[in-house]
RNA sequence: CGGGGUGUAGCUCAGCUUGGUAGAGCGCUUGCUUCGGGAGCAAGAGGUCGCAGGUUCGAAUCCUGUCACCCCGACCA
């Protein structure tokens, strides 16, 4: 591509709205332009990279045996009413009516549509298993779009849906997809990590997320050092320590703690470590009443785990302060399990503390020297807290460290949740109707562009891995309007590289060297060839890898350049 | 949805407190010079001051409403 015919809208100044580096660089390098909140246009250079990533995804999905199709982004409400999600989905699903006043939505996902098509055309076990995928625009009306294309409302997603006669076959395909994802993320040149995940509203059993590791990531990951365990903190389980609780050594004392409401305040005020404090959170119960959740002072509630507890209402709802006052007769800052008027479920760690400090269920007072089983009932225990850095890995191998990640892909074993709801069935070998097992596998294609940039940039701009660069190499001729030798050398090299099938850009805009180099670095071209009279005098081109500290001189031949590119 | 902020030239922003007819830098156009790290000089083009009402002789500036965008939080297949 000749840059004289390929507009680059690069800017020196960083747009004010961009917070994260990938968003800033994508705007500065002219990859995207914002149209509205969470809506972005991909300019030609940005689209080249987006298309390359999509191509890698497509290749690996095909290699893994999945079949590409394309479903509409506009979907009729009937299908969503059938699965029950028309009511379940919140405002993130954009709904509207057509001219006949029929309800539609912009598809946030395609489980309903694929089930609809599958049940039309698939009647026999002989036709299974199948795995369909598409690369299609999705729309989710996020409450707060942010970070450019990292969390936008409209985005490009690869979504795949597989159907199976048995759970075992679903598991086989799940592992097949997992391998395909590992290949895809490896080819992107990204440092990534598959982690155990919560399957969220989509439901289903087994689920893993593929995260691109980056400090700006929105997700927190618990990764075992010295082990293999890795999970999204939302999904990371915690276990009882295995060592029995220490024996009680103190007796209960009531202590005046005026105005000391938080664990930190009480801990400081009474000079006890946070780990010696037990806090009681009050949430709505599954039976409509209230339930107390006991956590160690230094631990945080994991709302997803708590919501899954049979005694707790889902979704998790904290009790209103008025209701707490009514039931306990005190403010939320002074709650504890002693003489507690509601059922209590304790996190494993909280149940292991002896001689602890807790609220006295009386304003401005706490109790010290409290022990489970003696001063209050031995509680029901469960895994309710967020895993913490330094915790032992749940699988017993290694110690947990936190990383931040950007969710680039997610694979699920859905089971029969959607096939059942959508009345999908096929006949097995005995002629009996069977509800197929279903898996779904997503990759956020647009998000990956930003995620890879988060990992690959420097002060001058983006640094693309070869596989997804908009151009692999850029030729910068210096003074080509004055020097016929430079111009000829650049043209010859350009044509030779094109002939060799290399994605090459020739900067024939006649700009000064400084601005050529700045553009080439900002847009992230991985290889640069500079051609000038000085070098040509010695029959040399200058070659610089984007990531390299220094440029080097190579022979002024197309063959020498091709050799560098294949190295 | 709660809290906060911002809308002025293509971009980044000043001007608003204290009302008086629109500014800077970058970018763009033309000319000359320059040409290995975002050039210099000169001359230019370019704005319904988000929108709608109101106050006033007069509103970018004050008041009311509204829309959009951004940030923090909540939420998130």
XYZ file of C-alpha atoms (C1' of nucleotides) in Angstrom:
644
model
C 0.000 0.000 0.000
C 1.225 3.443 -0.895
C 0.597 5.764 2.029
C -0.050 8.581 -0.435
C -3.239 6.661 -1.208
C -3.966 5.414 2.286
C -4.959 8.219 4.664
C -3.445 7.987 8.127
C -5.209 10.182 10.656
C -2.485 10.292 13.261
C -2.277 12.952 15.938
C 0.362 14.106 18.364
C -2.080 15.068 21.052
C -3.820 12.549 23.250
C -7.588 12.863 23.155
C -8.981 13.891 26.537
C -11.564 11.139 26.795
C -9.140 8.232 26.623
C -8.103 6.756 29.959
C -6.237 3.590 29.085
C -3.188 3.391 26.866
C -4.764 1.192 24.189
C -7.648 3.622 23.760
C -5.265 6.580 23.573
C -3.037 4.878 21.029
C -5.916 3.609 18.904
C -7.254 7.165 18.675
C -3.855 8.754 18.105
C -2.861 6.197 15.495
C -6.156 6.658 13.664
C -7.429 3.109 14.192
C -10.838 4.096 15.499
C -13.091 7.104 15.862
C -15.908 7.412 18.353
C -19.416 7.841 16.998
C -21.295 7.768 20.305
C -20.946 6.267 23.748
C -19.620 2.742 23.231
C -19.847 3.064 19.430
C -16.723 3.140 17.279
C -15.937 3.335 13.598
C -12.935 1.322 12.454
C -10.854 3.401 10.064
C -8.991 1.592 7.273
C -5.767 0.946 9.183
C -7.614 -0.264 12.269
C -9.840 -2.496 10.225
C -6.770 -4.198 8.750
C -5.728 -5.397 12.199
C -9.283 -6.275 13.220
C -9.636 -8.325 10.045
C -6.352 -10.122 10.659
C -7.412 -11.162 14.136
C -10.755 -12.334 12.790
C -8.895 -14.325 10.137
C -6.771 -16.110 12.734
C -9.880 -16.919 14.742
C -11.615 -18.191 11.613
C -8.664 -20.355 10.579
C -8.376 -21.997 13.958
C -12.105 -22.533 14.321
C -12.188 -24.170 10.897
C -9.167 -26.270 11.763
C -10.966 -27.397 14.912
C -13.874 -28.561 12.801
C -16.385 -25.817 13.533
C -18.644 -24.580 10.731
C -19.107 -20.913 9.983
C -22.552 -19.452 9.462
C -23.993 -15.986 9.896
C -27.063 -15.114 11.924
C -28.885 -11.777 11.929
C -28.015 -9.196 14.532
C -31.716 -8.287 14.729
C -33.697 -10.983 16.474
C -37.443 -11.442 16.994
C -38.699 -11.223 20.566
C -40.603 -14.518 20.287
C -37.408 -16.560 20.581
C -36.374 -14.731 23.723
C -39.830 -15.091 25.192
C -39.568 -18.803 24.536
C -36.330 -19.162 26.478
C -37.629 -16.837 29.184
C -34.792 -14.405 28.722
C -36.962 -11.616 27.266
C -38.014 -10.932 30.853
C -34.761 -12.039 32.526
C -32.403 -9.857 30.530
C -32.145 -6.340 31.833
C -31.736 -3.095 29.997
C -28.474 -4.292 28.434
C -30.645 -5.828 25.725
C -31.691 -3.114 23.306
C -35.327 -3.670 22.332
C -37.408 -1.982 19.676
C -40.426 -2.435 17.441
C -40.643 -2.662 13.682
C -43.287 -0.881 11.565
C -45.788 -3.618 12.395
C -45.289 -2.980 16.105
C -43.598 -6.368 16.557
C -40.896 -6.617 19.209
C -37.261 -7.169 18.313
C -33.885 -6.854 19.945
C -30.342 -6.256 18.814
C -28.702 -9.579 19.582
C -26.488 -9.524 22.663
C -25.815 -13.241 22.060
C -27.267 -15.974 19.843
C -28.190 -19.048 21.912
C -31.889 -18.693 21.101
C -31.343 -18.204 17.384
C -28.970 -21.140 16.999
C -31.364 -23.395 18.918
C -34.176 -22.285 16.630
C -32.212 -23.228 13.523
C -30.814 -26.388 15.011
C -34.214 -27.774 15.908
C -35.480 -27.099 12.389
C -32.740 -29.010 10.626
C -31.378 -31.531 13.097
C -33.535 -34.522 13.966
C -31.159 -37.463 14.295
C -28.217 -38.502 16.418
C -26.477 -39.267 13.118
C -26.186 -35.506 12.495
C -24.387 -34.850 15.761
C -22.080 -33.553 17.021
C -21.927 -30.165 15.293
C -20.297 -26.905 16.167
C -21.493 -23.725 14.441
C -19.779 -20.392 14.742
C -20.112 -16.887 13.407
C -18.165 -13.657 13.558
C -20.893 -11.106 14.026
C -21.627 -7.727 15.541
C -23.158 -7.898 18.986
C -24.880 -5.132 20.856
C -25.044 -4.884 24.623
C -26.321 -1.661 26.101
C -23.692 -1.507 28.832
C -24.527 0.812 31.678
C -21.100 2.235 31.467
C -19.140 1.687 28.289
C -15.491 2.554 28.844
C -11.905 2.200 27.726
C -12.728 2.524 24.033
C -13.310 -0.796 22.311
C -12.370 -2.669 25.493
C -15.907 -2.278 26.802
C -18.011 -0.888 24.016
C -21.685 -1.417 23.337
C -21.362 -2.586 19.775
C -18.531 -5.010 19.156
C -17.403 -7.858 16.973
C -17.581 -11.283 18.569
C -16.845 -14.798 17.477
C -19.469 -17.011 19.051
C -19.695 -20.751 18.617
C -22.397 -23.203 19.672
C -21.971 -26.956 19.757
C -24.589 -29.709 20.136
C -23.992 -33.203 21.506
C -25.797 -36.419 22.337
C -23.949 -36.869 25.623
C -22.249 -34.854 28.310
C -19.052 -36.795 27.559
C -19.099 -35.671 23.962
C -19.751 -32.086 25.066
C -16.705 -32.365 27.298
C -14.623 -33.641 24.393
C -15.627 -30.670 22.249
C -15.053 -28.295 25.156
C -11.461 -29.519 25.337
C -11.202 -29.279 21.555
C -12.303 -25.629 21.720
C -9.944 -25.043 24.607
C -7.063 -26.223 22.423
C -8.252 -24.038 19.561
C -8.336 -21.053 21.894
C -4.828 -21.747 23.101
C -3.693 -21.777 19.459
C -5.564 -18.555 18.684
C -4.201 -16.622 21.648
C -0.716 -17.944 21.019
C -0.845 -16.795 17.405
C -1.955 -13.342 18.514
C 1.373 -13.021 20.282
C -0.365 -12.286 23.569
C 0.582 -13.337 27.060
C -2.597 -15.052 28.168
C -3.937 -17.364 30.809
C -6.974 -19.664 30.857
C -8.685 -19.414 34.236
C -11.654 -21.052 35.909
C -14.654 -18.781 35.683
C -18.104 -18.243 36.986
C -20.586 -18.964 34.225
C -22.737 -15.997 35.245
C -26.234 -15.485 33.889
C -25.603 -17.657 30.880
C -25.666 -20.649 33.188
C -24.076 -24.023 32.822
C -21.481 -26.070 34.594
C -17.877 -25.910 33.482
C -16.520 -22.601 32.284
C -13.148 -21.030 31.649
C -12.109 -17.546 30.619
C -9.066 -16.715 28.505
C -7.440 -13.608 29.888
C -4.859 -11.334 28.341
C -2.719 -10.271 31.274
C -2.598 -6.480 31.604
C -2.501 -4.036 34.489
C -5.459 -2.176 33.051
C -7.600 -5.320 32.943
C -11.023 -5.127 34.537
C -10.873 -8.636 35.987
C -8.869 -9.841 38.947
C -7.289 -13.282 38.620
C -6.099 -15.579 41.368
C -3.092 -17.491 40.106
C -1.123 -20.016 42.139
C 2.610 -19.350 42.359
C 4.365 -22.696 42.365
C 1.219 -24.428 41.136
C -1.128 -24.616 38.176
C -4.336 -23.290 39.712
C -5.770 -20.175 38.089
C -9.235 -18.702 38.475
C -11.123 -15.480 38.195
C -11.393 -14.258 41.807
C -15.166 -14.391 41.341
C -14.875 -18.136 40.887
C -11.841 -18.964 43.034
C -12.927 -21.270 45.826
C -11.479 -21.292 49.333
C -11.201 -24.296 51.619
C -11.153 -24.866 55.359
C -7.554 -24.749 56.576
C -7.733 -28.327 57.852
C -6.264 -27.446 61.229
C -8.800 -27.462 64.068
C -9.841 -24.230 65.710
C -7.738 -23.189 68.701
C -9.284 -23.755 72.102
C -11.028 -20.869 73.852
C -8.757 -19.098 76.330
C -10.712 -15.947 77.068
C -14.139 -15.162 78.407
C -16.607 -12.795 76.817
C -16.289 -9.136 77.690
C -18.426 -6.273 76.510
C -16.385 -3.258 75.411
C -17.679 0.252 74.747
C -16.649 1.215 71.217
C -18.420 4.516 70.589
C -18.533 5.427 66.920
C -16.282 2.503 65.892
C -18.265 0.920 63.083
C -15.852 -0.620 60.613
C -13.611 -3.598 61.264
C -10.579 -1.382 60.690
C -11.756 1.136 63.260
C -12.577 -1.507 65.858
C -9.335 -3.356 65.211
C -7.340 -0.188 65.826
C -9.476 0.950 68.762
C -9.245 -2.380 70.583
C -5.751 -3.163 69.343
C -6.626 -6.580 67.935
C -5.556 -7.799 64.499
C -8.195 -7.798 61.736
C -7.837 -11.572 61.596
C -9.117 -11.753 65.155
C -12.352 -10.004 64.270
C -15.536 -11.547 62.907
C -17.963 -9.358 60.990
C -21.575 -10.123 60.308
C -23.208 -9.029 57.071
C -26.972 -9.210 56.751
C -28.536 -10.192 53.450
C -31.971 -11.186 52.251
C -32.712 -14.873 52.654
C -34.164 -17.302 50.145
C -37.253 -17.656 52.398
C -37.869 -13.887 52.423
C -36.330 -13.342 55.856
C -32.823 -12.162 56.693
C -29.630 -14.230 56.887
C -26.361 -13.313 58.588
C -23.070 -14.027 56.858
C -20.041 -14.194 59.156
C -16.656 -13.324 57.664
C -13.239 -12.860 59.188
C -12.415 -9.168 59.633
C -9.817 -9.060 56.863
C -11.932 -10.975 54.326
C -14.318 -9.722 51.649
C -17.656 -11.217 50.730
C -17.816 -13.028 47.391
C -21.291 -12.074 46.262
C -21.493 -14.759 43.606
C -20.729 -17.532 46.072
C -23.100 -16.064 48.650
C -25.937 -15.833 46.127
C -25.513 -19.523 45.354
C -25.951 -20.552 48.996
C -29.369 -22.202 49.441
C -30.323 -19.976 52.373
C -29.479 -16.757 50.536
C -31.704 -14.965 48.039
C -30.368 -14.710 44.511
C -29.365 -12.196 43.302
C -27.625 -11.199 46.491
C -29.318 -8.254 48.190
C -27.926 -6.547 51.258
C -30.539 -5.897 53.945
C -31.713 -2.313 54.278
C -30.296 -0.532 57.361
C -33.897 0.077 58.561
C -34.636 -3.642 58.492
C -31.432 -4.405 60.395
C -32.365 -1.825 63.018
C -35.815 -3.396 63.321
C -34.501 -6.942 63.799
C -31.280 -6.306 65.738
C -32.159 -3.059 67.498
C -28.807 -1.581 66.481
C -26.924 -0.177 63.524
C -25.055 -2.333 61.003
C -21.694 -1.382 62.518
C -22.305 -3.370 65.700
C -23.613 -6.742 64.508
C -22.333 -10.074 65.746
C -23.313 -13.742 66.014
C -23.918 -13.724 69.778
C -27.642 -13.705 70.567
C -28.251 -13.242 66.889
C -31.959 -13.094 65.963
C -31.439 -14.551 62.466
C -29.769 -17.677 61.055
C -26.007 -17.345 60.564
C -23.821 -18.934 57.910
C -20.095 -18.553 58.540
C -17.312 -18.576 56.009
C -14.839 -21.403 56.670
C -12.165 -18.971 57.826
C -14.529 -17.054 60.108
C -15.596 -20.304 61.753
C -11.967 -21.098 62.561
C -11.307 -17.990 64.654
C -11.184 -18.407 68.445
C -11.422 -15.671 71.086
C -12.680 -13.237 68.490
C -14.027 -9.707 68.581
C -17.443 -8.991 67.099
C -20.324 -6.556 67.378
C -22.476 -6.837 70.521
C -25.763 -6.255 68.656
C -25.991 -3.072 70.672
C -25.009 0.396 69.434
C -21.477 1.527 70.364
C -20.505 -1.850 71.851
C -18.437 -4.847 70.786
C -17.660 -8.172 72.441
C -14.210 -9.676 72.851
C -13.181 -13.216 73.722
C -16.107 -14.700 71.808
C -16.009 -18.378 70.814
C -18.221 -20.385 68.487
C -20.096 -23.226 70.185
C -19.696 -21.650 73.626
C -21.030 -18.110 73.299
C -23.158 -18.693 70.264
C -24.237 -21.660 68.203
C -21.642 -23.582 66.184
C -22.448 -22.064 62.743
C -23.198 -23.695 59.450
C -20.093 -23.157 57.326
C -19.597 -22.512 53.631
C -17.198 -20.966 51.148
C -18.424 -17.383 51.025
C -15.417 -15.113 50.772
C -13.139 -13.709 48.124
C -9.871 -15.518 47.925
C -6.999 -13.302 49.100
C -3.391 -12.879 48.010
C -1.182 -15.141 50.090
C -3.898 -17.750 50.587
C -2.902 -21.312 49.852
C -4.097 -22.447 46.437
C -7.454 -24.265 46.681
C -5.894 -27.330 45.060
C -3.217 -27.369 47.753
C -0.315 -26.560 45.449
C 1.238 -23.111 45.662
C 0.259 -19.716 47.016
C -2.230 -17.319 45.464
C -1.066 -14.161 43.754
C -3.361 -11.681 42.006
C -3.045 -10.548 38.420
C -5.249 -8.313 36.333
C -6.600 -9.577 33.058
C -8.733 -8.628 30.086
C -11.294 -11.283 29.255
C -10.672 -12.132 25.627
C -12.525 -15.421 25.437
C -14.900 -17.565 27.413
C -15.845 -21.203 26.954
C -18.874 -22.809 28.618
C -20.478 -26.181 28.974
C -24.100 -25.109 28.959
C -25.623 -28.554 29.304
C -29.287 -28.631 28.398
C -30.298 -25.237 29.760
C -31.114 -23.739 26.367
C -31.911 -26.891 24.436
C -34.526 -27.713 27.054
C -35.972 -24.206 27.180
C -36.085 -24.034 23.393
C -37.587 -27.503 23.002
C -34.682 -28.923 21.055
C -34.649 -32.682 20.698
C -33.184 -35.321 18.405
C -33.811 -39.047 18.147
C -31.157 -41.420 19.415
C -30.306 -44.854 18.003
C -33.283 -46.364 19.814
C -35.658 -43.812 18.334
C -36.008 -42.060 21.675
C -36.127 -38.246 21.915
C -33.031 -36.794 23.575
C -32.338 -33.208 24.601
C -28.882 -32.412 23.242
C -26.081 -31.111 25.418
C -24.852 -27.712 24.349
C -21.597 -25.778 24.620
C -20.847 -22.181 23.748
C -17.540 -20.493 23.059
C -16.991 -16.759 22.657
C -14.104 -14.511 21.665
C -14.296 -10.716 21.820
C -12.577 -9.896 18.547
C -12.673 -6.098 18.870
C -11.596 -6.271 22.477
C -8.546 -8.327 21.500
C -7.179 -5.461 19.413
C -7.133 -3.263 22.527
C -5.898 -6.075 24.758
C -2.897 -6.831 22.552
C -2.007 -3.124 22.473
C -2.168 -2.997 26.276
C 0.565 -5.612 26.258
C 2.558 -4.331 23.309
C 3.410 -0.645 23.264
C 6.090 1.837 24.242
C 6.382 5.607 24.574
C 6.279 5.990 20.785
C 3.202 3.904 20.110
C 1.913 0.453 19.306
C 4.233 -2.520 18.710
C 2.363 -5.167 16.710
C 3.273 -8.794 16.567
C 3.800 -9.633 12.868
C 0.690 -11.794 12.675
C -1.801 -8.984 13.255
C 0.039 -5.834 12.161
C -1.844 -3.699 9.634
C 1.389 -3.806 7.607
C 4.365 -6.022 8.355
C 6.937 -3.652 6.998
C 7.149 0.000 6.083
C 9.585 1.538 3.615
C 10.687 5.081 4.455
C 12.562 6.711 1.572
C 14.412 9.836 2.608
C 14.510 12.723 0.183
C 12.965 10.733 -2.616
C 11.854 13.916 -4.396
C 15.514 14.937 -4.706
C 17.222 11.631 -5.169
C 16.259 9.433 -8.065
C 18.428 6.680 -6.601
C 16.436 6.656 -3.364
C 13.145 6.762 -5.191
C 14.119 3.923 -7.536
C 15.451 1.771 -4.715
C 12.262 2.296 -2.702
C 10.022 1.499 -5.657
C 11.979 -1.630 -6.513
C 11.933 -2.899 -2.958
C 8.221 -2.109 -2.646
C 7.372 -4.073 -5.773
C 9.601 -6.995 -4.786
C 8.017 -7.258 -1.346
C 4.517 -7.071 -2.825
C 5.469 -9.814 -5.254
C 6.707 -11.889 -2.322
C 3.295 -11.571 -0.701
C 4.419 -9.273 2.097
C 2.031 -6.662 3.493
C 4.172 -3.653 2.832
C 3.539 0.057 3.171
C 5.556 2.567 1.162
C 5.650 5.997 2.740
C 5.626 7.968 -0.495
C 3.910 11.005 1.025
C 7.092 13.063 0.792
C 7.139 13.816 4.511
C 10.236 14.698 6.455
C 12.048 11.794 8.086
C 11.008 12.686 11.614
C 7.337 12.614 10.842
C 7.662 9.404 8.791
C 9.378 7.628 11.676
C 6.937 8.958 14.217
C 3.962 7.708 12.197
C 5.529 4.315 11.548
C 6.179 3.839 15.261
C 2.825 5.166 16.402
C 0.836 2.852 14.136
C 3.069 -0.008 15.233
C 4.576 -1.440 12.047
C 6.915 -4.217 13.251
C 9.657 -3.751 10.615
C 11.049 -0.593 9.058
C 13.360 -0.119 6.093
C 14.896 3.337 5.682
C 16.390 4.169 2.328
C 18.639 7.241 2.011
C 21.454 8.510 -0.123
C 23.941 7.942 2.686
C 23.165 4.255 2.942
C 22.862 3.736 -0.791
C 26.377 5.140 -1.199
C 27.515 1.996 0.646
C 24.856 -0.169 -1.030
C 22.999 -0.435 2.258
C 19.454 -0.110 3.614
C 18.750 0.580 7.229
C 16.656 -2.070 8.943
C 15.001 -1.603 12.300
C 12.705 -3.865 14.188
C 10.054 -1.871 16.036
C 11.051 -3.376 19.349
C 14.806 -3.120 18.807
C 16.912 -0.448 20.469
C 18.955 0.309 17.399
C 18.774 0.086 13.656
C 21.258 -1.967 11.656
C 22.586 -1.637 8.136
C 21.851 -4.441 5.700
C 22.644 -5.009 2.034
C 20.527 -2.818 -0.224
C 18.754 -5.744 -1.851
C 15.222 -7.071 -1.656
C 16.612 -10.488 -0.822
C 18.372 -9.119 2.267
C 15.126 -7.499 3.416
C 13.112 -10.672 2.864
C 15.681 -12.584 4.850
C 15.210 -10.211 7.796
C 11.439 -10.546 7.607
C 11.557 -14.302 7.697
C 14.042 -14.355 10.571
C -29.384 4.065 38.363
C -26.612 7.379 42.381
C -22.544 11.051 42.732
C -19.193 14.384 40.063
C -17.445 16.879 35.619
C -17.314 18.777 30.567
C -19.692 20.778 25.968
C -16.151 27.312 22.428
C -12.311 26.111 15.026
C -10.862 19.313 12.469
C -7.909 18.164 17.521
C -6.170 19.897 22.630
C -7.831 23.905 25.332
C -8.149 29.420 27.223
C -12.074 33.113 27.687
C -17.269 32.657 31.771
C -16.014 34.683 38.441
C -17.008 40.767 37.131
C -22.202 40.492 30.272
C -19.853 44.802 25.511
C -19.861 41.643 19.122
C -14.352 35.158 19.298
C -8.779 33.553 21.137
C -4.020 30.272 21.481
C -1.299 25.827 20.160
C -1.562 21.718 16.867
C -3.671 20.513 12.134
C -5.225 22.611 7.161
C -4.239 26.076 2.416
C -0.528 29.141 -0.471
C 4.538 30.894 -1.208
C 9.757 30.820 -0.091
C 13.570 28.339 2.564
C 14.602 23.597 4.685
C 15.085 17.965 4.388
C 17.997 11.355 9.066
C 13.573 12.130 14.549
C 6.807 15.201 14.353
C 11.072 22.062 10.321
C 11.392 27.848 9.825
C 9.372 32.410 8.038
C 5.281 34.915 5.776
C 0.303 35.178 4.232
C -4.523 32.826 4.680
C -9.103 29.723 5.336
C -11.928 27.930 9.274
C -16.574 28.746 14.920
C -25.149 28.331 14.745
C -19.753 29.163 21.627
C -24.303 21.487 22.339
C -29.741 22.736 21.855
C -34.238 25.505 23.538
C -36.284 29.169 26.392
C -35.565 33.395 29.762
C -33.170 38.027 31.995
C -30.819 42.346 29.517
C -30.053 47.941 25.285
C -26.602 43.817 24.670
C -25.363 36.731 26.560
C -19.964 32.056 25.057
C -20.401 34.602 29.931
C -26.214 35.191 34.261
C -30.984 31.977 35.075
C -34.215 27.621 33.760
C -34.878 23.362 31.030
C -32.955 19.729 27.849
C -29.457 16.658 25.103
C -24.684 14.534 24.528
C -20.078 12.907 26.259
C -16.534 11.672 30.237
C -15.100 10.104 35.326
C -16.201 7.421 40.273
C -19.610 3.849 42.213
C -23.354 0.131 41.567
C -24.207 -3.423 37.577
C -22.333 -6.728 33.824
C -24.094 -12.782 28.740
